[in-house]
């Protein structure tokens, strides 16, 4: 970790291989975006639509991290990369979970339908 | 504003300036509005004239605007922030002057210096400017200047990206500035809560000015965060492991992490509001399934980490100066590191305390209230650490130490009123009152403002080669302390008496005496601003007497004091090998710290480029065009950004190489200068005998 980093691409890694990774990532991203749009336009039930869109989004995040940001769990940087992922997931879980907690509670207090009330209604 | 949109100039026409309002009706409010616009115009004209007269356009462009040097970028950030600070303080003064004359009666409620709508614009621009275009550029600028030097790095990890970040911030600031002259700013406060700021209740350009200023500058801040983080992880000098980093670097790391994870929330909430306004979406509207409470939720997911983004760099500065000016090692280094990191993480778990009264159940409020109180613990640890650092040291009462003392006394009060507000049942009584206004100014001014000004005073000689005048520095600091006490302590009382914040008028005559006291404080604040300007000016005139070519005027212990003042563009003639925490201090203790390095190498520096400037221009055009619905210009600006990126991506860019001979020559000259200087003791620190070579015999810390 303390060794200085020149920010250069490892010369051993050929440019062609780099390019292939990027192209793969790009193709996967386009495909997954297409899937999300297709799901939105289709006449599947709403729960399915939301589920498919969320799944496509998650997969696309993985594709970006792997193919564009060179995240990997093997090799010289794996420990740092793992820590980074865990830290990010923790913060995102706090934000997403907190939002759910707060908005569901508010929805429940307003007798909103389709939300999970935090407290039993009176 | 005209009813129809022209394809060429959008909604712009000749009636959008405040001069039209003035012609329409002459009263104190329109005079203030037109006066502010005139100050802007005259300022711009005068600035342009001076640049032309002195033939400074060329040097400005070559040496500053196209520079990718983090040190220069940092200085430009701070210059931007100081200009915006002047506007912010003047607006604060106008608001205080207004409220001192705003006692209405039930039959005639409207009175005071400015009209209610104008008052609303004042607090909205004041809040927006102070947070996004004063506090943020101050701290980002200071980190840019100091961080690479303390890490033993030549530059940021991504120098050109850094330039782009500065450009985006300046473009956002430009949008807020131009709203003085062209059109109006929003009236929804610095938070711009919908549904009031939705298109239905706030048609027109005001909210859009805010949205685009925030979207553009927010993007810049996110990029800055990444730049800082990568720099800290990848560009430290050999041997500079994490637990050897100066504390300012640690707090910078916390800031970087928080910028990366918090700024996107602001971008998301603003983008959603923009979609509501421009594209007929219903994220935050009353009907069609919108939920405006989610805006408050997302906004404060950014907003709370933001306040710690603001305060942590100040904590870093106070760590450095408490140690340097008492001639002692920083007390409790490890505890300060742990406390900073804890604050960075816990600050993501408390955001709900900004909307305790929105209607969620008590259980939710209690959970976040407790989390909020917990964050007081690491902050308390820090205060004790700094006091212990000063304890039994030979403290010199320099301007930064005056700021530190003011911070100790006042910040603790502000922090305690924060803990009071963290109790939901109390918050129900005083939320949205001037008690809250007093609380956040009570942490922001003694924390952020004093901290940043102390930092500027401390590192100024490194940037420009001469010290700032200590006497005027202390006067400024005392004026800011006194001004704060008179302006904001009365607001605690007024809040408890029931005065709501953002009130253009009030009917209770009992409020008046406190209003007068607060206005007197605002006058002191103006005086402090003038005194700050004067400090720079008088120090500039005395620069020969205040020069410190030795580069180490305060007998410091961290790496940045080992280089000449002003610091050369390559910073270190040779990247230091770090062997200890406070490495420069250890070198001093070991004997001859100014020994020349064994050899010199060519130095590779990023080439100057107008890239950041061009992106800033495109972003400004995009924002301005979107505000006024000038669609062709918006499309042009929007497409120009990827085009510029692609263009730069395809060009072959040669770095600038500084030959070893040039570095060697400069470095030998520096070492000869140091050898020729007489060492100055700490007692002589403020006198002309301080030429930047300290007396090593006195170095204990
Ligand atoms: C230096 C002298 C200053 C004065 C005289 C001043 C005065 C004021 C006044 C009168 C208000 C409106 C209070 C109300 O709503 O009733 C206000 C709001 C505010 N101020 Fe200041 N202020 C000063 C400095 C600062 C600084 C340094 C910051 C932050 C860096 C700051 C941030 C804010 C914010 C965020 C608001 C809330 C705006 C809103 O309601 O949306 N102020 N200030
Ligand atoms: Cu908060």
Tab-separated table of N, CA, C and O in Angstrom, chain A residues 1-8 77 80 84-85 87-103 105-107 109-110 112 115 118-119, chain B residues 233-242 257 261-262 265 291 293-294 297-298 301 305 344-345 348-349 351-352 355 358-365 367-368:
chain	number	residue	atom	x	y	z
A	1	UNK	N	0.822	-1.196	0.000
A	1	UNK	CA	0.000	0.000	0.000
A	1	UNK	C	0.859	1.250	0.000
A	1	UNK	O	0.475	2.291	-0.501
A	2	UNK	N	2.047	1.160	0.618
A	2	UNK	CA	2.846	2.371	0.713
A	2	UNK	C	3.655	2.619	-0.554
A	2	UNK	O	4.219	3.680	-0.710
A	3	UNK	N	3.745	1.604	-1.416
A	3	UNK	CA	4.581	1.844	-2.592
A	3	UNK	C	3.879	2.849	-3.513
A	3	UNK	O	2.657	2.828	-3.669
A	4	UNK	N	4.682	3.739	-4.056
A	4	UNK	CA	4.061	4.800	-4.824
A	4	UNK	C	3.583	4.235	-6.142
A	4	UNK	O	4.152	3.296	-6.695
A	5	UNK	N	2.530	4.820	-6.634
A	5	UNK	CA	1.891	4.280	-7.815
A	5	UNK	C	1.969	5.316	-8.913
A	5	UNK	O	1.621	6.469	-8.732
A	6	UNK	N	2.453	4.928	-10.055
A	6	UNK	CA	2.622	5.897	-11.120
A	6	UNK	C	1.349	6.138	-11.888
A	6	UNK	O	1.283	7.014	-12.734
A	7	UNK	N	0.325	5.349	-11.614
A	7	UNK	CA	-0.934	5.548	-12.304
A	7	UNK	C	-0.897	5.045	-13.724
A	7	UNK	O	-1.777	5.305	-14.519
A	8	UNK	N	0.137	4.287	-14.089
A	8	UNK	CA	0.231	3.786	-15.454
A	8	UNK	C	-0.358	2.395	-15.539
A	8	UNK	O	-0.372	1.653	-14.578
A	77	UNK	N	-4.322	-6.031	-5.298
A	77	UNK	CA	-5.128	-5.019	-4.644
A	77	UNK	C	-6.344	-5.602	-3.939
A	77	UNK	O	-7.197	-4.865	-3.486
A	80	UNK	N	-7.613	-4.257	-0.456
A	80	UNK	CA	-8.162	-2.899	-0.501
A	80	UNK	C	-9.512	-2.875	-1.203
A	80	UNK	O	-10.442	-2.236	-0.755
A	84	UNK	N	-13.036	-1.680	0.296
A	84	UNK	CA	-13.776	-0.604	-0.360
A	84	UNK	C	-15.217	-1.025	-0.629
A	84	UNK	O	-16.166	-0.282	-0.365
A	85	UNK	N	-15.370	-2.256	-1.140
A	85	UNK	CA	-16.724	-2.724	-1.438
A	85	UNK	C	-17.530	-2.829	-0.154
A	85	UNK	O	-18.682	-2.376	-0.077
A	87	UNK	N	-17.152	-1.247	2.655
A	87	UNK	CA	-17.453	0.083	3.182
A	87	UNK	C	-18.593	0.727	2.402
A	87	UNK	O	-19.545	1.250	2.967
A	88	UNK	N	-18.496	0.645	1.064
A	88	UNK	CA	-19.540	1.255	0.234
A	88	UNK	C	-20.883	0.607	0.510
A	88	UNK	O	-21.898	1.295	0.659
A	89	UNK	N	-20.869	-0.727	0.595
A	89	UNK	CA	-22.138	-1.419	0.807
A	89	UNK	C	-22.735	-1.004	2.143
A	89	UNK	O	-23.941	-0.774	2.262
A	90	UNK	N	-21.870	-0.866	3.167
A	90	UNK	CA	-22.391	-0.447	4.471
A	90	UNK	C	-23.076	0.910	4.369
A	90	UNK	O	-24.211	1.094	4.821
A	91	UNK	N	-22.382	1.880	3.755
A	91	UNK	CA	-22.970	3.218	3.682
A	91	UNK	C	-24.254	3.209	2.859
A	91	UNK	O	-25.259	3.812	3.244
A	92	UNK	N	-24.219	2.479	1.736
A	92	UNK	CA	-25.425	2.452	0.907
A	92	UNK	C	-26.561	1.756	1.648
A	92	UNK	O	-27.726	2.159	1.537
A	93	UNK	N	-26.221	0.733	2.419
A	93	UNK	CA	-27.269	0.048	3.169
A	93	UNK	C	-27.864	0.987	4.208
A	93	UNK	O	-29.081	0.998	4.428
A	94	UNK	N	-27.002	1.791	4.840
A	94	UNK	CA	-27.524	2.759	5.809
A	94	UNK	C	-28.495	3.710	5.114
A	94	UNK	O	-29.603	3.973	5.599
A	95	UNK	N	-28.097	4.205	3.945
A	95	UNK	CA	-28.947	5.188	3.263
A	95	UNK	C	-30.254	4.546	2.766
A	95	UNK	O	-31.342	5.070	2.988
A	96	UNK	N	-30.113	3.402	2.087
A	96	UNK	CA	-31.313	2.787	1.526
A	96	UNK	C	-32.208	2.264	2.650
A	96	UNK	O	-33.419	2.521	2.674
A	97	UNK	N	-31.604	1.570	3.611
A	97	UNK	CA	-32.390	1.033	4.717
A	97	UNK	C	-33.038	2.142	5.519
A	97	UNK	O	-34.212	2.055	5.901
A	98	UNK	N	-32.271	3.214	5.766
A	98	UNK	CA	-32.823	4.343	6.524
A	98	UNK	C	-34.003	4.953	5.799
A	98	UNK	O	-35.036	5.267	6.408
A	99	UNK	N	-33.858	5.104	4.489
A	99	UNK	CA	-34.960	5.676	3.714
A	99	UNK	C	-36.208	4.811	3.817
A	99	UNK	O	-37.314	5.294	4.046
A	100	UNK	N	-35.985	3.520	3.700
A	100	UNK	CA	-37.119	2.604	3.796
A	100	UNK	C	-37.809	2.752	5.150
A	100	UNK	O	-39.042	2.906	5.250
A	101	UNK	N	-36.984	2.720	6.187
A	101	UNK	CA	-37.487	2.834	7.563
A	101	UNK	C	-38.307	4.109	7.727
A	101	UNK	O	-39.456	4.089	8.196
A	102	UNK	N	-37.759	5.228	7.278
A	102	UNK	CA	-38.418	6.525	7.477
A	102	UNK	C	-39.665	6.632	6.606
A	102	UNK	O	-40.756	6.956	7.094
A	103	UNK	N	-39.520	6.351	5.327
A	103	UNK	CA	-40.650	6.573	4.423
A	103	UNK	C	-41.781	5.579	4.695
A	103	UNK	O	-42.954	5.924	4.570
A	105	UNK	N	-42.512	4.345	7.580
A	105	UNK	CA	-43.176	4.811	8.787
A	105	UNK	C	-44.120	5.969	8.467
A	105	UNK	O	-45.271	5.997	8.899
A	106	UNK	N	-43.605	6.923	7.677
A	106	UNK	CA	-44.450	8.062	7.305
A	106	UNK	C	-45.671	7.597	6.523
A	106	UNK	O	-46.798	8.042	6.772
A	107	UNK	N	-45.432	6.655	5.594
A	107	UNK	CA	-46.548	6.140	4.806
A	107	UNK	C	-47.585	5.478	5.703
A	107	UNK	O	-48.785	5.710	5.564
A	109	UNK	N	-48.189	6.093	8.797
A	109	UNK	CA	-48.927	7.081	9.598
A	109	UNK	C	-49.959	7.816	8.767
A	109	UNK	O	-50.860	8.428	9.315
A	110	UNK	N	-49.766	7.795	7.435
A	110	UNK	CA	-50.762	8.451	6.584
A	110	UNK	C	-51.733	7.433	5.996
A	110	UNK	O	-52.450	7.737	5.050
A	112	UNK	N	-51.223	5.014	4.109
A	112	UNK	CA	-50.987	4.811	2.699
A	112	UNK	C	-51.182	3.334	2.397
A	112	UNK	O	-50.793	2.481	3.165
A	115	UNK	N	-47.946	0.200	1.525
A	115	UNK	CA	-46.710	0.364	2.285
A	115	UNK	C	-46.804	-0.517	3.522
A	115	UNK	O	-47.874	-0.949	3.909
A	118	UNK	N	-45.162	0.931	9.968
A	118	UNK	CA	-44.199	0.606	11.010
A	118	UNK	C	-44.926	0.265	12.303
A	118	UNK	O	-44.529	-0.606	13.062
A	119	UNK	N	-46.020	0.973	12.517
A	119	UNK	CA	-46.812	0.703	13.711
A	119	UNK	C	-48.189	0.211	13.275
A	119	UNK	O	-48.674	0.586	12.213
B	233	UNK	N	-4.419	7.740	-1.124
B	233	UNK	CA	-4.104	6.321	-1.178
B	233	UNK	C	-2.876	6.027	-2.025
B	233	UNK	O	-2.123	5.104	-1.736
B	234	UNK	N	-2.666	6.806	-3.082
B	234	UNK	CA	-1.655	6.407	-4.058
B	234	UNK	C	-0.428	7.305	-4.139
B	234	UNK	O	0.571	6.901	-4.717
B	235	UNK	N	-0.493	8.524	-3.658
B	235	UNK	CA	0.619	9.442	-3.945
B	235	UNK	C	1.440	9.840	-2.724
B	235	UNK	O	2.140	10.836	-2.765
B	236	UNK	N	1.338	9.097	-1.642
B	236	UNK	CA	2.144	9.466	-0.479
B	236	UNK	C	3.616	9.200	-0.748
B	236	UNK	O	3.969	8.293	-1.505
B	237	UNK	N	4.470	10.001	-0.121
B	237	UNK	CA	5.911	9.807	-0.286
B	237	UNK	C	6.297	8.452	0.288
B	237	UNK	O	5.596	7.918	1.156
B	238	UNK	N	7.414	7.883	-0.180
B	238	UNK	CA	7.847	6.607	0.393
B	238	UNK	C	8.043	6.748	1.904
B	238	UNK	O	8.631	7.732	2.374
B	239	UNK	N	7.536	5.788	2.646
B	239	UNK	CA	7.667	5.835	4.101
B	239	UNK	C	6.536	6.547	4.799
B	239	UNK	O	6.387	6.449	6.011
B	240	UNK	N	5.719	7.282	4.048
B	240	UNK	CA	4.616	8.006	4.677
B	240	UNK	C	3.440	7.053	4.836
B	240	UNK	O	2.516	7.056	4.046
B	241	UNK	N	3.517	6.163	5.826
B	241	UNK	CA	2.370	5.287	5.975
B	241	UNK	C	1.255	6.005	6.724
B	241	UNK	O	1.452	7.112	7.216
B	242	UNK	N	0.098	5.351	6.789
B	242	UNK	CA	-1.076	6.100	7.245
B	242	UNK	C	-0.877	6.722	8.610
B	242	UNK	O	-1.237	7.871	8.838
B	257	UNK	N	-13.887	10.888	1.637
B	257	UNK	CA	-14.866	9.798	1.701
B	257	UNK	C	-16.279	10.361	1.736
B	257	UNK	O	-17.185	9.901	1.036
B	261	UNK	N	-19.484	9.914	-0.989
B	261	UNK	CA	-20.733	9.221	-0.700
B	261	UNK	C	-21.903	10.162	-0.445
B	261	UNK	O	-23.054	9.753	-0.557
B	262	UNK	N	-21.637	11.419	-0.087
B	262	UNK	CA	-22.753	12.302	0.254
B	262	UNK	C	-23.176	13.183	-0.907
B	262	UNK	O	-24.369	13.398	-1.116
B	265	UNK	N	-26.111	12.217	-3.257
B	265	UNK	CA	-27.488	12.344	-2.772
B	265	UNK	C	-28.041	13.714	-3.151
B	265	UNK	O	-29.200	13.841	-3.571
B	291	UNK	N	-44.278	12.499	-3.566
B	291	UNK	CA	-44.131	12.550	-2.113
B	291	UNK	C	-43.004	13.513	-1.759
B	291	UNK	O	-41.832	13.182	-1.838
B	293	UNK	N	-42.033	14.557	0.982
B	293	UNK	CA	-41.233	14.248	2.167
B	293	UNK	C	-39.946	13.520	1.789
B	293	UNK	O	-38.942	13.610	2.486
B	294	UNK	N	-40.000	12.818	0.662
B	294	UNK	CA	-38.792	12.120	0.248
B	294	UNK	C	-37.689	13.096	-0.171
B	294	UNK	O	-36.510	12.769	-0.118
B	297	UNK	N	-35.896	13.875	2.912
B	297	UNK	CA	-35.115	12.696	3.267
B	297	UNK	C	-33.805	12.615	2.467
B	297	UNK	O	-32.718	12.492	3.033
B	298	UNK	N	-33.912	12.742	1.142
B	298	UNK	CA	-32.694	12.595	0.329
B	298	UNK	C	-31.771	13.791	0.528
B	298	UNK	O	-30.560	13.647	0.638
B	301	UNK	N	-29.801	13.451	3.583
B	301	UNK	CA	-28.837	12.363	3.505
B	301	UNK	C	-27.495	12.931	3.040
B	301	UNK	O	-26.430	12.446	3.404
B	305	UNK	N	-24.026	14.809	6.417
B	305	UNK	CA	-22.583	14.619	6.163
B	305	UNK	C	-21.916	15.924	5.725
B	305	UNK	O	-20.783	16.208	6.099
B	344	UNK	N	-16.760	10.638	10.610
B	344	UNK	CA	-17.071	10.493	9.190
B	344	UNK	C	-18.139	9.423	8.985
B	344	UNK	O	-19.047	9.585	8.175
B	345	UNK	N	-18.043	8.326	9.721
B	345	UNK	CA	-19.016	7.256	9.503
B	345	UNK	C	-20.344	7.562	10.204
B	345	UNK	O	-21.414	7.449	9.602
B	348	UNK	N	-23.225	9.673	8.756
B	348	UNK	CA	-24.175	9.166	7.753
B	348	UNK	C	-25.411	8.548	8.395
B	348	UNK	O	-26.285	8.051	7.696
B	349	UNK	N	-25.474	8.546	9.717
B	349	UNK	CA	-26.584	7.834	10.362
B	349	UNK	C	-27.526	8.754	11.123
B	349	UNK	O	-28.302	8.295	11.940
B	351	UNK	N	-29.247	11.758	9.694
B	351	UNK	CA	-29.815	12.853	8.912
B	351	UNK	C	-31.229	13.247	9.297
B	351	UNK	O	-31.642	14.367	9.061
B	352	UNK	N	-31.957	12.303	9.946
B	352	UNK	CA	-33.360	12.608	10.213
B	352	UNK	C	-33.530	13.750	11.208
B	352	UNK	O	-34.589	14.368	11.277
B	355	UNK	N	-35.412	16.822	10.242
B	355	UNK	CA	-36.869	16.892	10.046
B	355	UNK	C	-37.603	16.046	11.085
B	355	UNK	O	-38.494	15.280	10.766
B	358	UNK	N	-41.480	16.191	10.915
B	358	UNK	CA	-42.194	15.926	9.673
B	358	UNK	C	-43.345	14.956	9.888
B	358	UNK	O	-44.205	14.811	9.024
B	359	UNK	N	-43.387	14.270	11.017
B	359	UNK	CA	-44.560	13.453	11.290
B	359	UNK	C	-44.307	11.970	11.462
B	359	UNK	O	-45.237	11.200	11.626
B	360	UNK	N	-43.045	11.540	11.449
B	360	UNK	CA	-42.814	10.117	11.666
B	360	UNK	C	-43.013	9.789	13.149
B	360	UNK	O	-43.081	10.681	13.982
B	361	UNK	N	-43.100	8.488	13.457
B	361	UNK	CA	-43.438	8.144	14.837
B	361	UNK	C	-42.272	8.395	15.783
B	361	UNK	O	-41.113	8.514	15.364
B	362	UNK	N	-42.586	8.448	17.050
B	362	UNK	CA	-41.590	8.789	18.066
B	362	UNK	C	-40.408	7.834	18.034
B	362	UNK	O	-39.271	8.243	18.245
B	363	UNK	N	-40.681	6.555	17.747
B	363	UNK	CA	-39.593	5.585	17.743
B	363	UNK	C	-38.510	5.942	16.739
B	363	UNK	O	-37.312	5.849	17.026
B	364	UNK	N	-38.927	6.363	15.568
B	364	UNK	CA	-37.955	6.743	14.546
B	364	UNK	C	-37.165	7.951	15.018
B	364	UNK	O	-35.928	7.996	14.908
B	365	UNK	N	-37.865	8.933	15.534
B	365	UNK	CA	-37.183	10.134	16.018
B	365	UNK	C	-36.159	9.801	17.090
B	365	UNK	O	-35.038	10.322	17.083
B	367	UNK	N	-34.545	7.007	17.608
B	367	UNK	CA	-33.376	6.313	17.067
B	367	UNK	C	-32.370	7.321	16.514
B	367	UNK	O	-31.170	7.264	16.817
B	368	UNK	N	-32.856	8.267	15.734
B	368	UNK	CA	-31.932	9.221	15.134
B	368	UNK	C	-31.452	10.254	16.157
B	368	UNK	O	-30.337	10.773	16.043
